[in-house]
mmCIF file of C-alpha atoms in Angstrom:
data_model
loop_
_atom_site.group_PDB
_atom_site.id
_atom_site.type_symbol
_atom_site.label_atom_id
_atom_site.label_comp_id
_atom_site.label_asym_id
_atom_site.label_seq_id
_atom_site.Cartn_x
_atom_site.Cartn_y
_atom_site.Cartn_z
ATOM 1 C CA MET A 133 -0.046 36.376 -12.544
ATOM 2 C CA ALA A 134 -2.110 38.488 -13.547
ATOM 3 C CA GLY A 135 -3.555 40.234 -10.269
ATOM 4 C CA ASP A 136 0.058 39.925 -9.225
ATOM 5 C CA MET A 137 0.750 42.909 -11.566
ATOM 6 C CA TRP A 138 -1.383 45.053 -10.817
ATOM 7 C CA LEU A 139 -0.440 44.809 -7.789
ATOM 8 C CA ASN A 140 2.794 45.365 -8.755
ATOM 9 C CA ASP A 141 1.484 48.389 -10.377
ATOM 10 C CA TYR A 142 -0.392 49.611 -7.384
ATOM 11 C CA ASP A 143 3.052 49.888 -5.744
ATOM 12 C CA ALA A 144 4.918 51.645 -8.340
ATOM 13 C CA CYS A 145 2.161 53.718 -8.670
ATOM 14 C CA SER A 146 1.896 54.686 -4.663
ATOM 15 C CA LEU A 147 4.997 55.041 -5.129
ATOM 16 C CA LEU A 148 5.273 57.383 -7.514
ATOM 17 C CA GLY A 149 2.798 59.781 -5.344
ATOM 18 C CA GLN A 150 4.818 60.091 -1.926
ATOM 19 C CA GLU A 151 7.376 60.728 -4.286
ATOM 20 C CA LEU A 152 5.443 63.766 -5.677
ATOM 21 C CA MET A 153 5.039 65.099 -1.761
ATOM 22 C CA GLU A 154 7.814 64.472 -0.888
ATOM 23 C CA GLN A 155 9.676 66.484 -4.513
ATOM 24 C CA ILE A 156 6.737 69.166 -3.958
ATOM 25 C CA ASN A 157 8.193 69.851 -0.098
ATOM 26 C CA GLU A 158 11.653 70.158 -1.740
ATOM 27 C CA ARG A 159 10.434 72.503 -3.804
ATOM 28 C CA ASN A 160 8.964 74.277 -1.237
ATOM 29 C CA LYS A 161 12.210 74.948 0.439
ATOM 30 C CA HIS A 162 13.342 76.971 -2.631
ATOM 31 C CA ALA A 163 12.802 80.325 -3.673
ATOM 32 C CA ARG A 164 9.998 80.497 -6.584
ATOM 33 C CA THR A 165 13.609 82.599 -8.570
ATOM 34 C CA SER A 166 15.557 79.605 -8.468
ATOM 35 C CA SER A 167 16.710 77.221 -10.567
ATOM 36 C CA ALA A 168 16.411 74.777 -8.194
ATOM 37 C CA TYR A 169 12.635 75.979 -8.095
ATOM 38 C CA THR A 170 12.206 75.457 -11.390
ATOM 39 C CA LYS A 171 13.950 72.466 -12.314
ATOM 40 C CA LEU A 172 11.422 70.754 -9.397
ATOM 41 C CA SER A 173 8.623 72.514 -11.008
ATOM 42 C CA ALA A 174 10.068 70.778 -13.677
ATOM 43 C CA GLN A 175 9.904 67.520 -12.463
ATOM 44 C CA ILE A 176 7.062 67.537 -10.233
ATOM 45 C CA ARG A 177 5.082 68.449 -13.858
ATOM 46 C CA SER A 178 5.759 65.443 -15.042
ATOM 47 C CA LYS A 179 5.922 61.962 -12.596
ATOM 48 C CA SER A 180 2.332 63.899 -12.093
ATOM 49 C CA ARG A 181 1.419 63.503 -15.473
ATOM 50 C CA GLN A 182 2.802 60.063 -14.888
ATOM 51 C CA TYR A 183 0.789 59.378 -12.214
ATOM 52 C CA ILE A 184 -2.548 60.023 -13.581
ATOM 53 C CA SER A 185 -1.653 57.538 -16.674
ATOM 54 C CA ASP A 186 -0.927 55.163 -13.983
ATOM 55 C CA LEU A 187 -3.768 55.566 -12.462
ATOM 56 C CA GLY A 188 -6.276 55.623 -15.286
ATOM 57 C CA LYS A 189 -4.604 51.788 -15.912
ATOM 58 C CA LEU A 190 -5.193 50.257 -12.527
ATOM 59 C CA LYS A 191 -8.408 51.779 -12.849
ATOM 60 C CA GLN A 192 -9.237 49.650 -16.537
ATOM 61 C CA ASN A 193 -6.965 46.552 -15.089
ATOM 62 C CA LEU A 194 -9.196 46.412 -12.355
ATOM 63 C CA MET A 195 -12.418 46.860 -14.662
ATOM 64 C CA ARG A 196 -10.894 44.396 -17.295
ATOM 65 C CA ALA A 197 -10.430 42.186 -14.876
ATOM 66 C CA SER A 198 -13.490 42.158 -12.850
ATOM 67 C CA ALA A 199 -15.643 41.771 -15.893
ATOM 68 C CA SER A 200 -13.479 38.794 -16.462
ATOM 69 C CA TYR A 201 -14.159 36.881 -12.909
ATOM 70 C CA HIS A 202 -11.062 36.329 -13.388
ATOM 71 C CA ILE A 203 -10.604 38.008 -9.145
ATOM 72 C CA THR A 204 -13.646 37.832 -6.428
ATOM 73 C CA GLN A 205 -15.937 40.027 -6.271
ATOM 74 C CA ARG A 206 -14.423 41.268 -2.666
ATOM 75 C CA GLU A 207 -10.701 41.502 -4.322
ATOM 76 C CA VAL A 208 -12.327 44.013 -6.568
ATOM 77 C CA GLU A 209 -13.054 45.955 -3.266
ATOM 78 C CA ARG A 210 -10.663 45.954 -1.484
ATOM 79 C CA ARG A 211 -8.892 47.254 -4.649
ATOM 80 C CA GLN A 212 -11.585 49.609 -5.270
ATOM 81 C CA ARG A 213 -10.652 51.312 -2.276
ATOM 82 C CA MET A 214 -6.872 51.150 -2.840
ATOM 83 C CA ILE A 215 -7.459 53.462 -6.274
ATOM 84 C CA ASP A 216 -10.038 55.760 -3.960
ATOM 85 C CA ALA A 217 -6.672 55.829 -1.485
ATOM 86 C CA LEU A 218 -4.636 56.521 -5.046
ATOM 87 C CA VAL A 219 -7.002 59.248 -5.599
ATOM 88 C CA THR A 220 -7.168 61.398 -2.107
ATOM 89 C CA LYS A 221 -3.330 61.773 -2.971
ATOM 90 C CA GLU A 222 -3.704 62.914 -6.803
ATOM 91 C CA LYS A 223 -6.107 65.411 -4.603
ATOM 92 C CA GLN A 224 -4.006 66.029 -2.166
ATOM 93 C CA ILE A 225 -1.325 66.670 -4.642
ATOM 94 C CA GLU A 226 -3.270 69.078 -6.659
ATOM 95 C CA GLN A 227 -4.181 71.273 -4.441
ATOM 96 C CA ALA A 228 -0.527 71.414 -2.658
ATOM 97 C CA SER A 229 0.595 71.857 -5.929
ATOM 98 C CA ARG A 230 -2.179 75.123 -6.785
ATOM 99 C CA ASN A 231 -1.648 78.857 -6.590
ATOM 100 C CA GLU A 232 -4.937 80.212 -6.037
ATOM 101 C CA GLY A 233 -7.374 80.528 -3.692
ATOM 102 C CA GLN A 234 -10.406 78.869 -1.261
ATOM 103 C CA SER A 235 -12.423 79.566 -4.767
ATOM 104 C CA ARG A 236 -10.305 77.707 -6.906
ATOM 105 C CA SER A 237 -10.233 75.109 -4.741
ATOM 106 C CA LEU A 238 -13.670 74.526 -4.381
ATOM 107 C CA LEU A 239 -14.792 74.960 -7.879
ATOM 108 C CA LEU A 240 -12.339 71.980 -8.873
ATOM 109 C CA SER A 241 -13.747 70.370 -5.999
ATOM 110 C CA PRO A 242 -17.173 71.036 -5.335
ATOM 111 C CA GLY A 243 -18.245 69.208 -2.155
ATOM 112 C CA THR A 244 -15.390 67.646 -1.125
ATOM 113 C CA GLU A 245 -13.297 68.938 1.774
ATOM 114 C CA THR A 246 -10.885 72.199 1.372
ATOM 115 C CA TYR A 247 -7.254 72.935 3.817
ATOM 116 C CA SER A 248 -8.151 75.440 6.349
ATOM 117 C CA THR A 249 -5.499 77.242 4.869
ATOM 118 C CA GLY A 250 -5.535 76.410 1.606
ATOM 119 C CA ASP A 251 -2.436 74.848 1.436
ATOM 120 C CA PRO A 252 -1.353 72.267 4.558
ATOM 121 C CA TRP A 253 2.283 72.388 2.653
ATOM 122 C CA GLY A 254 2.574 75.831 1.703
ATOM 123 C CA MET A 255 2.914 75.963 -2.313
ATOM 124 C CA ASN A 256 0.205 77.174 -4.256
ATOM 125 C CA GLU A 257 1.521 76.202 -7.806
ATOM 126 C CA GLU A 258 -1.496 75.830 -9.617
ATOM 127 C CA PRO A 259 -1.301 72.714 -12.111
ATOM 128 C CA GLU A 260 0.153 73.989 -15.969
ATOM 129 C CA ALA A 261 -3.252 72.386 -17.470
ATOM 130 C CA LEU A 262 -5.803 74.054 -14.864
ATOM 131 C CA ARG A 263 -3.476 78.213 -14.683
ATOM 132 C CA ASP A 264 -5.108 79.934 -18.376
ATOM 133 C CA LEU A 265 -8.746 78.307 -17.804
ATOM 134 C CA ASN A 266 -11.284 81.532 -15.969
ATOM 135 C CA ASN A 267 -13.834 79.896 -13.898
ATOM 136 C CA GLN A 268 -16.113 78.654 -16.338
ATOM 137 C CA ASP A 269 -13.784 76.334 -17.933
ATOM 138 C CA LEU A 270 -13.192 74.926 -14.546
ATOM 139 C CA HIS A 271 -16.491 74.418 -14.078
ATOM 140 C CA GLN A 272 -16.443 72.738 -17.674
ATOM 141 C CA HIS A 273 -13.559 71.156 -16.337
ATOM 142 C CA GLN A 274 -15.436 69.559 -13.803
ATOM 143 C CA GLN A 275 -18.056 68.311 -15.512
ATOM 144 C CA VAL A 276 -15.617 66.550 -17.791
ATOM 145 C CA VAL A 277 -13.637 65.307 -14.740
ATOM 146 C CA ILE A 278 -17.959 64.414 -12.592
ATOM 147 C CA GLN A 279 -19.094 62.677 -16.273
ATOM 148 C CA GLU A 280 -15.981 59.786 -16.286
ATOM 149 C CA GLN A 281 -16.199 59.028 -12.824
ATOM 150 C CA ASP A 282 -19.409 58.653 -13.077
ATOM 151 C CA ARG A 283 -18.581 56.324 -16.564
ATOM 152 C CA GLY A 284 -16.507 54.148 -14.477
ATOM 153 C CA LEU A 285 -18.911 54.224 -11.572
ATOM 154 C CA GLU A 286 -21.410 52.805 -14.422
ATOM 155 C CA ALA A 287 -18.995 50.362 -15.684
ATOM 156 C CA LEU A 288 -18.635 48.963 -12.713
ATOM 157 C CA SER A 289 -22.022 48.327 -11.713
ATOM 158 C CA HIS A 290 -22.950 46.661 -14.194
ATOM 159 C CA VAL A 291 -19.714 44.514 -13.341
ATOM 160 C CA VAL A 292 -21.205 43.706 -10.374
ATOM 161 C CA GLY A 293 -25.001 43.716 -11.312
ATOM 162 C CA ARG A 294 -23.389 40.459 -13.325
ATOM 163 C CA GLN A 295 -21.320 38.787 -10.776
ATOM 164 C CA LYS A 296 -24.976 39.283 -8.740
ATOM 165 C CA GLN A 297 -26.227 37.330 -11.163
ATOM 166 C CA MET A 298 -23.391 34.824 -11.835
ATOM 167 C CA ALA A 299 -24.149 34.374 -7.787
ATOM 168 C CA ILE A 300 -27.657 33.532 -8.653
ATOM 169 C CA ASP A 301 -27.048 31.076 -11.451
ATOM 170 C CA ILE A 302 -24.951 28.824 -8.803
ATOM 171 C CA GLY A 303 -26.391 29.027 -6.034
ATOM 172 C CA ASN A 304 -29.658 27.795 -8.366
ATOM 173 C CA GLU A 305 -27.114 24.530 -10.143
ATOM 174 C CA VAL A 306 -25.992 24.309 -6.470
ATOM 175 C CA ASP A 307 -30.130 23.945 -5.253
ATOM 176 C CA SER A 308 -30.922 21.808 -7.853
ATOM 177 C CA GLN A 309 -27.743 19.142 -7.236
ATOM 178 C CA ASP A 310 -29.059 19.011 -3.879
ATOM 179 C CA VAL A 311 -32.169 17.481 -4.974
ATOM 180 C CA LEU A 312 -30.290 14.960 -7.285
ATOM 181 C CA ILE A 313 -27.896 14.679 -4.140
ATOM 182 C CA ASP A 314 -30.858 14.060 -1.959
ATOM 183 C CA ASP A 315 -32.282 11.252 -4.613
ATOM 184 C CA LEU A 316 -29.403 9.398 -4.987
ATOM 185 C CA ASN A 317 -29.013 9.119 -1.414
ATOM 186 C CA ASP A 318 -32.439 7.963 -0.824
ATOM 187 C CA GLN A 319 -32.207 5.012 -3.986
ATOM 188 C CA VAL A 320 -29.316 4.388 -1.843
ATOM 189 C CA HIS A 321 -30.874 3.729 1.425
ATOM 190 C CA ARG A 322 -34.086 1.744 -0.870
ATOM 191 C CA THR A 323 -30.671 -0.709 -2.376
ATOM 192 C CA ASP A 324 -28.937 -1.794 0.997
ATOM 193 C CA GLY A 325 -32.381 -3.013 2.595
ATOM 194 C CA ARG A 326 -33.169 -5.119 -0.348
ATOM 195 C CA ILE A 327 -29.642 -5.726 -0.339
ATOM 196 C CA GLN A 328 -30.277 -6.576 3.825
ATOM 197 C CA ARG A 329 -33.247 -8.893 2.574
ATOM 198 C CA GLU A 330 -31.829 -10.257 0.105
ATOM 199 C CA THR A 331 -29.106 -11.719 2.753
ATOM 200 C CA ARG A 332 -31.433 -12.977 5.210
ATOM 201 C CA HIS A 333 -33.690 -15.293 2.619
ATOM 202 C CA ILE A 334 -30.260 -16.671 1.542
ATOM 203 C CA LYS A 335 -29.168 -17.536 5.218
ATOM 204 C CA ILE A 336 -32.298 -18.689 5.888
ATOM 205 C CA ILE A 337 -32.407 -20.873 3.020
ATOM 206 C CA ASP A 338 -28.533 -21.993 3.559
ATOM 207 C CA ARG A 339 -30.108 -23.713 7.000
ATOM 208 C CA LYS A 340 -32.690 -25.163 4.754
ATOM 209 C CA SER A 341 -30.282 -26.526 2.497
ATOM 210 C CA GLY A 342 -27.652 -27.931 5.476
ATOM 211 C CA ALA A 343 -31.211 -29.574 7.702
ATOM 212 C CA CYS A 344 -32.407 -31.223 4.146
ATOM 213 C CA CYS A 345 -28.914 -33.201 4.223
ATOM 214 C CA TYR A 346 -29.617 -34.499 7.641
ATOM 215 C CA TYR A 347 -33.201 -35.669 6.349
ATOM 216 C CA ILE A 348 -32.070 -37.662 3.518
ATOM 217 C CA LEU A 349 -28.740 -39.476 5.658
ATOM 218 C CA ILE A 350 -31.543 -40.336 8.019
ATOM 219 C CA VAL A 351 -34.309 -41.498 5.352
ATOM 220 C CA VAL A 352 -31.532 -43.468 3.392
ATOM 221 C CA LEU A 353 -30.071 -44.967 6.468
ATOM 222 C CA PHE A 354 -33.732 -46.427 7.945
ATOM 223 C CA ILE A 355 -34.042 -47.718 4.253
ATOM 224 C CA ALA A 356 -30.432 -49.847 4.898
ATOM 225 C CA ILE A 357 -31.917 -50.376 8.169
ATOM 226 C CA VAL A 358 -34.996 -52.278 7.250
ATOM 227 C CA VAL A 359 -33.625 -54.095 4.338
ATOM 228 C CA ILE A 360 -31.489 -56.456 6.035
ATOM 229 C CA VAL A 361 -34.140 -56.897 9.431
ATOM 230 C CA ALA A 362 -35.966 -58.207 5.888
ATOM 231 C CA VAL A 363 -33.695 -59.706 3.891
ATOM 232 C CA PRO A 364 -32.263 -63.494 5.846
ATOM 233 C CA TYR A 365 -28.994 -64.331 6.999
ATOM 234 C CA HIS A 366 -27.678 -67.739 5.585
ATOM 235 C CA GLY A 367 -24.771 -68.750 6.976
ATOM 236 C CA LYS A 368 -22.804 -71.574 6.440
ATOM 237 C CA PRO A 369 -24.394 -74.792 8.086
#
């Protein structure tokens, strides 16, 4: 149930990201001084904050589920790739909302690929939180983001390490159970051999018992014949 809830939250976050991109494209059709542009900008800023918050919750819930072993390692990796796709969409939304050139874009996202036109959607409004920051402040902001990502990766590394150790423990337990099963199998074979030997002995004894009865009957008949012959018959005159 918790896993289903996570997937539902993911779908909601992904849909919110799609709505953001559509609103940015819609805002681009209006003049910057129009009321429609202003209204859409306010909605975009509000939804952007909601998107970032939802994305953070997805990351935290995934780490909790992984740490408590509620899902498999393969499922953790699959959901991490899903989160990476949302992070990429977040960067696209941020890129589409900036109003400055490539120099600030490179400072905010070093080492990542940038668009040759600076903004594929034609919108270059910078997020309100970064609008008044100079290059030094932007660099500090970048360092904070990197540190948060490092902490998240470190936590994920600990989770993977615990799951690896658990897999090793399970493997060792399986090996010990295999040894016990082999011993039990050997004992079953030995017991089965003894049962077969005893069964053969019983059959031999049974056959001997039958032959002994015949021998006794023959001896009794022989004695009876001897007695009849030895005792004279006294008939009537």
